[in-house]
Amino acid sequence: MTDAPAESARHLRTVSVRRDADRYVVTLDRPAARNAIDAAMIAELHTVCGLIESDPAPVLLTGKGEHFAGGADIGELRDRRRAEALAGINRNLFDRIAALPLPTVAAVSGYALGGGAELTYACDIRIATETAVFGNPEPGLGILAAAGATYRLPALVGQSVAKQVLLAGRTLDAATALRCGLVMDVVPAGEHIDAAHRAIDRITASSALALRLTKSIVDGTGRVEDIAQAVLFETADKHDRMTAFLEKRSRR
């Protein structure tokens, strides 16, 4: 039987995905357009998420060429209307990426603007080159950063800096992003992917279950009831009590 997510991944055109032994490497692949995030890329990243969700592992996310992602496709955005906004097209994808079970590391060079910046905010860790620039210029185009920046960026850099970016059009260069805590490391141009792999090497040395639970708790998505139930499900007491119940019922 063909694995549907793996099969569909073979036909990707705007992104590429490679499954190594202990990680995924996902690359935005529209370098001629500065990896602008269009509808096709959104759909293909959903396919990639399905692949990762079916076989979880840490993820390295980067962009092909000099830039991570220069934003969303403005030509498509210009034609979107109320229905598309209410559908949360980009936000739903970035929320899905943020919810991936194991840590995600964005390796960022050049521009990470608009939707490109919001995609990095959805990752757990960011590593940047000295050329990296983060920003959300959406209000200058008559819209707002509606794909997660308004709630993720304040959590990452604080409300004051987030307002400078989202309201005053400030961009954060690599050095500023490091000072603000937005990125974990700044490395020379061309070394961001290797640095991200080193970070994932450290991640994969830890317990996958411990990482998964830690991420869910830090993100506020880990329900105490689920974790407590998971502990109880593994106990002999639970097994014995349910066995006794079933045996009693079968004798009636």
mmCIF file of C-alpha atoms in Angstrom:
data_model
loop_
_atom_site.group_PDB
_atom_site.id
_atom_site.type_symbol
_atom_site.label_atom_id
_atom_site.label_comp_id
_atom_site.label_asym_id
_atom_site.label_seq_id
_atom_site.Cartn_x
_atom_site.Cartn_y
_atom_site.Cartn_z
ATOM 1 C CA MET A 1 0.000 0.000 0.000
ATOM 2 C CA THR A 2 1.321 3.485 -0.875
ATOM 3 C CA ASP A 3 1.836 5.877 2.018
ATOM 4 C CA ALA A 4 -0.388 8.817 1.000
ATOM 5 C CA PRO A 5 1.554 11.643 2.693
ATOM 6 C CA ALA A 6 4.900 10.348 1.418
ATOM 7 C CA GLU A 7 3.501 9.851 -2.086
ATOM 8 C CA SER A 8 2.041 13.366 -2.226
ATOM 9 C CA ALA A 9 5.346 14.822 -1.012
ATOM 10 C CA ARG A 10 7.013 13.539 -4.182
ATOM 11 C CA HIS A 11 4.966 15.996 -6.234
ATOM 12 C CA LEU A 12 5.834 19.175 -4.338
ATOM 13 C CA ARG A 13 6.866 22.143 -6.466
ATOM 14 C CA THR A 14 7.207 25.148 -4.141
ATOM 15 C CA VAL A 15 8.802 23.346 -1.196
ATOM 16 C CA SER A 16 11.050 20.344 -0.759
ATOM 17 C CA VAL A 17 11.151 17.920 2.156
ATOM 18 C CA ARG A 18 13.833 15.425 3.094
ATOM 19 C CA ARG A 19 13.435 12.839 5.839
ATOM 20 C CA ASP A 20 16.745 12.020 7.468
ATOM 21 C CA ALA A 21 17.130 9.385 10.173
ATOM 22 C CA ASP A 22 16.146 11.694 13.017
ATOM 23 C CA ARG A 23 14.835 14.909 11.454
ATOM 24 C CA TYR A 24 13.072 16.580 8.550
ATOM 25 C CA VAL A 25 14.623 19.277 6.394
ATOM 26 C CA VAL A 26 11.956 21.451 4.777
ATOM 27 C CA THR A 27 13.016 24.098 2.247
ATOM 28 C CA LEU A 28 10.877 26.867 0.759
ATOM 29 C CA ASP A 29 11.713 26.654 -2.935
ATOM 30 C CA ARG A 30 10.736 29.802 -4.841
ATOM 31 C CA PRO A 31 14.104 31.591 -4.826
ATOM 32 C CA ALA A 32 13.309 33.731 -7.876
ATOM 33 C CA ALA A 33 10.402 35.215 -5.882
ATOM 34 C CA ARG A 34 12.393 35.437 -2.620
ATOM 35 C CA ASN A 35 10.380 32.394 -1.514
ATOM 36 C CA ALA A 36 7.180 34.439 -1.358
ATOM 37 C CA ILE A 37 4.421 32.398 0.254
ATOM 38 C CA ASP A 38 1.633 31.847 -2.273
ATOM 39 C CA ALA A 39 -1.454 29.612 -2.229
ATOM 40 C CA ALA A 40 0.430 26.716 -3.784
ATOM 41 C CA MET A 41 3.103 26.871 -1.089
ATOM 42 C CA ILE A 42 0.449 27.018 1.639
ATOM 43 C CA ALA A 43 -1.190 23.871 0.248
ATOM 44 C CA GLU A 44 2.140 22.074 -0.068
ATOM 45 C CA LEU A 45 3.207 23.001 3.460
ATOM 46 C CA HIS A 46 -0.039 21.460 4.689
ATOM 47 C CA THR A 47 1.012 18.290 2.862
ATOM 48 C CA VAL A 48 4.395 18.455 4.593
ATOM 49 C CA CYS A 49 2.700 18.921 7.980
ATOM 50 C CA GLY A 50 0.645 15.801 7.346
ATOM 51 C CA LEU A 51 3.817 13.865 6.621
ATOM 52 C CA ILE A 52 5.482 15.102 9.822
ATOM 53 C CA GLU A 53 2.406 14.498 11.964
ATOM 54 C CA SER A 54 2.218 10.889 10.756
ATOM 55 C CA ASP A 55 5.872 10.231 11.648
ATOM 56 C CA PRO A 56 7.019 12.927 14.099
ATOM 57 C CA ALA A 57 10.619 14.163 14.224
ATOM 58 C CA PRO A 58 12.277 17.555 14.746
ATOM 59 C CA VAL A 59 12.132 19.899 11.766
ATOM 60 C CA LEU A 60 14.676 22.217 10.178
ATOM 61 C CA LEU A 61 12.877 24.845 8.091
ATOM 62 C CA THR A 62 14.767 27.133 5.727
ATOM 63 C CA GLY A 63 14.523 28.971 2.417
ATOM 64 C CA LYS A 64 16.390 28.243 -0.779
ATOM 65 C CA GLY A 65 18.782 30.950 -1.927
ATOM 66 C CA GLU A 66 19.634 34.194 -0.160
ATOM 67 C CA HIS A 67 16.309 34.761 1.599
ATOM 68 C CA PHE A 68 14.082 32.832 3.968
ATOM 69 C CA ALA A 69 10.822 34.311 2.681
ATOM 70 C CA GLY A 70 10.209 37.862 1.541
ATOM 71 C CA GLY A 71 6.536 37.768 2.514
ATOM 72 C CA ALA A 72 3.259 36.584 1.094
ATOM 73 C CA ASP A 73 2.501 36.834 -2.615
ATOM 74 C CA ILE A 74 1.193 40.419 -2.929
ATOM 75 C CA GLY A 75 -0.544 39.699 -6.237
ATOM 76 C CA GLU A 76 -2.647 37.038 -4.548
ATOM 77 C CA LEU A 77 -3.234 39.123 -1.418
ATOM 78 C CA ARG A 78 -4.546 42.042 -3.490
ATOM 79 C CA ASP A 79 -7.312 39.843 -4.868
ATOM 80 C CA ARG A 80 -8.343 38.270 -1.568
ATOM 81 C CA ARG A 81 -11.589 39.451 -0.039
ATOM 82 C CA ARG A 82 -13.518 39.024 3.193
ATOM 83 C CA ALA A 83 -14.186 35.295 2.766
ATOM 84 C CA GLU A 84 -10.479 34.506 2.384
ATOM 85 C CA ALA A 85 -9.605 36.642 5.408
ATOM 86 C CA LEU A 86 -12.212 34.877 7.558
ATOM 87 C CA ALA A 87 -10.843 31.516 6.401
ATOM 88 C CA GLY A 88 -7.486 32.339 8.025
ATOM 89 C CA ILE A 89 -5.564 30.755 5.163
ATOM 90 C CA ASN A 90 -2.028 31.532 6.330
ATOM 91 C CA ARG A 91 -2.824 31.583 10.047
ATOM 92 C CA ASN A 92 -4.271 28.070 10.014
ATOM 93 C CA LEU A 93 -1.117 26.730 8.396
ATOM 94 C CA PHE A 94 1.230 28.548 10.778
ATOM 95 C CA ASP A 95 -0.824 27.401 13.776
ATOM 96 C CA ARG A 96 -0.469 23.846 12.458
ATOM 97 C CA ILE A 97 3.294 24.273 12.150
ATOM 98 C CA ALA A 98 3.459 25.688 15.683
ATOM 99 C CA ALA A 99 1.566 22.630 16.926
ATOM 100 C CA LEU A 100 3.900 20.041 15.367
ATOM 101 C CA PRO A 101 4.759 17.507 18.081
ATOM 102 C CA LEU A 102 8.534 17.946 18.221
ATOM 103 C CA PRO A 103 10.761 21.048 18.063
ATOM 104 C CA THR A 104 11.087 23.109 14.890
ATOM 105 C CA VAL A 105 14.159 25.200 14.064
ATOM 106 C CA ALA A 106 14.023 27.975 11.448
ATOM 107 C CA ALA A 107 17.346 28.670 9.708
ATOM 108 C CA VAL A 108 16.966 32.236 8.464
ATOM 109 C CA SER A 109 19.041 34.253 6.032
ATOM 110 C CA GLY A 110 18.138 37.476 4.279
ATOM 111 C CA TYR A 111 14.533 38.636 4.375
ATOM 112 C CA ALA A 112 11.959 37.141 6.703
ATOM 113 C CA LEU A 113 9.196 39.666 6.143
ATOM 114 C CA GLY A 114 5.425 39.645 6.449
ATOM 115 C CA GLY A 115 4.193 36.086 6.197
ATOM 116 C CA GLY A 116 7.807 34.939 6.068
ATOM 117 C CA ALA A 117 8.449 36.497 9.476
ATOM 118 C CA GLU A 118 5.247 34.993 10.834
ATOM 119 C CA LEU A 119 6.354 31.574 9.637
ATOM 120 C CA THR A 120 9.572 31.918 11.640
ATOM 121 C CA TYR A 121 7.572 33.044 14.690
ATOM 122 C CA ALA A 122 5.615 29.785 14.443
ATOM 123 C CA CYS A 123 8.827 27.796 14.869
ATOM 124 C CA ASP A 124 10.206 26.972 18.292
ATOM 125 C CA ILE A 125 13.756 28.213 17.663
ATOM 126 C CA ARG A 126 15.276 30.617 15.145
ATOM 127 C CA ILE A 127 18.919 30.782 14.023
ATOM 128 C CA ALA A 128 19.915 33.690 11.776
ATOM 129 C CA THR A 129 22.760 34.761 9.581
ATOM 130 C CA GLU A 130 24.219 38.255 9.832
ATOM 131 C CA THR A 131 22.126 39.152 6.749
ATOM 132 C CA ALA A 132 18.773 38.320 8.346
ATOM 133 C CA VAL A 133 16.050 40.971 8.626
ATOM 134 C CA PHE A 134 12.695 40.374 10.336
ATOM 135 C CA GLY A 135 9.713 42.655 9.878
ATOM 136 C CA ASN A 136 5.973 42.985 9.387
ATOM 137 C CA PRO A 137 5.199 45.776 6.912
ATOM 138 C CA GLU A 138 1.566 44.721 6.390
ATOM 139 C CA PRO A 139 -0.090 47.980 7.613
ATOM 140 C CA GLY A 140 1.759 49.834 4.864
ATOM 141 C CA LEU A 141 -0.169 47.643 2.412
ATOM 142 C CA GLY A 142 -3.506 48.321 4.081
ATOM 143 C CA ILE A 143 -3.738 45.055 6.010
ATOM 144 C CA LEU A 144 -2.469 43.662 9.306
ATOM 145 C CA ALA A 145 -0.143 40.830 10.204
ATOM 146 C CA ALA A 146 -2.952 38.340 10.736
ATOM 147 C CA ALA A 147 -1.087 35.023 10.550
ATOM 148 C CA GLY A 148 0.129 34.894 14.138
ATOM 149 C CA ALA A 149 2.374 37.935 14.588
ATOM 150 C CA THR A 150 -0.073 39.758 16.864
ATOM 151 C CA TYR A 151 -0.003 36.968 19.461
ATOM 152 C CA ARG A 152 3.324 35.219 18.830
ATOM 153 C CA LEU A 153 5.661 38.199 18.482
ATOM 154 C CA PRO A 154 4.753 39.810 21.850
ATOM 155 C CA ALA A 155 5.395 36.453 23.518
ATOM 156 C CA LEU A 156 8.789 36.222 21.823
ATOM 157 C CA VAL A 157 10.178 39.760 22.205
ATOM 158 C CA GLY A 158 7.807 41.565 24.573
ATOM 159 C CA GLN A 159 4.911 43.884 23.857
ATOM 160 C CA SER A 160 6.997 47.039 23.427
ATOM 161 C CA VAL A 161 9.286 45.669 20.708
ATOM 162 C CA ALA A 162 6.361 43.864 19.069
ATOM 163 C CA LYS A 163 4.476 47.161 18.801
ATOM 164 C CA GLN A 164 7.534 48.813 17.273
ATOM 165 C CA VAL A 165 7.546 46.131 14.588
ATOM 166 C CA LEU A 166 3.800 45.821 14.055
ATOM 167 C CA LEU A 167 2.805 49.488 14.407
ATOM 168 C CA ALA A 168 5.883 51.573 13.602
ATOM 169 C CA GLY A 169 7.268 49.398 10.810
ATOM 170 C CA ARG A 170 10.536 48.692 12.607
ATOM 171 C CA THR A 171 12.630 45.884 11.179
ATOM 172 C CA LEU A 172 14.905 43.782 13.343
ATOM 173 C CA ASP A 173 18.341 43.018 11.977
ATOM 174 C CA ALA A 174 20.159 39.924 13.176
ATOM 175 C CA ALA A 175 22.009 41.646 16.022
ATOM 176 C CA THR A 176 18.818 43.280 17.326
ATOM 177 C CA ALA A 177 16.879 40.035 16.973
ATOM 178 C CA LEU A 178 19.537 38.327 19.089
ATOM 179 C CA ARG A 179 19.349 41.010 21.788
ATOM 180 C CA CYS A 180 15.551 40.758 21.839
ATOM 181 C CA GLY A 181 15.653 36.979 22.198
ATOM 182 C CA LEU A 182 13.950 36.388 18.851
ATOM 183 C CA VAL A 183 16.870 34.289 17.627
ATOM 184 C CA MET A 184 19.075 31.851 19.502
ATOM 185 C CA ASP A 185 22.280 32.443 17.517
ATOM 186 C CA VAL A 186 23.656 34.651 14.755
ATOM 187 C CA VAL A 187 26.172 33.043 12.433
ATOM 188 C CA PRO A 188 28.099 34.178 9.349
ATOM 189 C CA ALA A 189 26.327 34.097 5.986
ATOM 190 C CA GLY A 190 25.950 30.595 4.645
ATOM 191 C CA GLU A 191 26.408 28.876 8.007
ATOM 192 C CA HIS A 192 22.809 28.985 9.257
ATOM 193 C CA ILE A 193 21.790 25.540 8.066
ATOM 194 C CA ASP A 194 24.804 23.851 9.651
ATOM 195 C CA ALA A 195 24.112 25.770 12.862
ATOM 196 C CA ALA A 196 20.490 24.655 12.801
ATOM 197 C CA HIS A 197 21.579 21.046 12.323
ATOM 198 C CA ARG A 198 23.828 21.368 15.374
ATOM 199 C CA ALA A 199 20.880 22.638 17.376
ATOM 200 C CA ILE A 200 18.806 19.676 16.231
ATOM 201 C CA ASP A 201 21.680 17.349 17.148
ATOM 202 C CA ARG A 202 21.316 18.616 20.711
ATOM 203 C CA ILE A 203 17.555 18.258 20.530
ATOM 204 C CA THR A 204 17.656 14.656 19.303
ATOM 205 C CA ALA A 205 20.001 13.718 22.153
ATOM 206 C CA SER A 206 17.048 14.255 24.496
ATOM 207 C CA SER A 207 14.029 12.038 25.091
ATOM 208 C CA ALA A 208 11.450 12.521 22.325
ATOM 209 C CA LEU A 209 8.596 12.009 24.794
ATOM 210 C CA ALA A 210 10.087 14.506 27.251
ATOM 211 C CA LEU A 211 10.497 17.033 24.437
ATOM 212 C CA ARG A 212 6.967 16.504 23.226
ATOM 213 C CA LEU A 213 5.472 16.972 26.693
ATOM 214 C CA THR A 214 7.695 19.965 27.456
ATOM 215 C CA LYS A 215 6.727 21.697 24.219
ATOM 216 C CA SER A 216 3.020 21.144 24.815
ATOM 217 C CA ILE A 217 3.247 22.499 28.370
ATOM 218 C CA VAL A 218 5.345 25.554 27.431
ATOM 219 C CA ASP A 219 2.962 26.320 24.561
ATOM 220 C CA GLY A 220 -0.021 25.954 26.862
ATOM 221 C CA THR A 221 -1.494 23.157 24.738
ATOM 222 C CA GLY A 222 -0.712 20.336 27.140
ATOM 223 C CA ARG A 223 -3.856 19.477 29.105
ATOM 224 C CA VAL A 224 -3.149 18.258 32.611
ATOM 225 C CA GLU A 225 -6.036 15.778 32.285
ATOM 226 C CA ASP A 226 -4.442 14.149 29.237
ATOM 227 C CA ILE A 227 -1.063 13.781 30.932
ATOM 228 C CA ALA A 228 -2.628 12.420 34.125
ATOM 229 C CA GLN A 229 -4.723 9.998 32.102
ATOM 230 C CA ALA A 230 -1.637 8.836 30.221
ATOM 231 C CA VAL A 231 0.027 7.976 33.550
ATOM 232 C CA LEU A 232 -3.036 6.068 34.739
ATOM 233 C CA PHE A 233 -3.372 4.182 31.460
ATOM 234 C CA GLU A 234 0.056 2.625 32.077
ATOM 235 C CA THR A 235 -0.725 1.339 35.592
ATOM 236 C CA ALA A 236 -1.387 -2.262 36.524
ATOM 237 C CA ASP A 237 -4.211 -1.033 38.750
ATOM 238 C CA LYS A 238 -6.125 0.337 35.780
ATOM 239 C CA HIS A 239 -5.655 -2.912 33.864
ATOM 240 C CA ASP A 240 -6.711 -5.081 36.832
ATOM 241 C CA ARG A 241 -9.796 -3.024 37.654
ATOM 242 C CA MET A 242 -11.024 -3.002 34.060
ATOM 243 C CA THR A 243 -10.319 -6.721 33.684
ATOM 244 C CA ALA A 244 -12.340 -7.423 36.826
ATOM 245 C CA PHE A 245 -15.205 -5.282 35.479
ATOM 246 C CA LEU A 246 -15.255 -7.096 32.147
ATOM 247 C CA GLU A 247 -15.092 -10.527 33.789
ATOM 248 C CA LYS A 248 -17.942 -9.648 36.136
ATOM 249 C CA ARG A 249 -20.078 -8.442 33.234
ATOM 250 C CA SER A 250 -19.398 -11.593 31.204
ATOM 251 C CA ARG A 251 -20.734 -13.763 34.069
ATOM 252 C CA ARG A 252 -24.111 -12.029 34.134
#
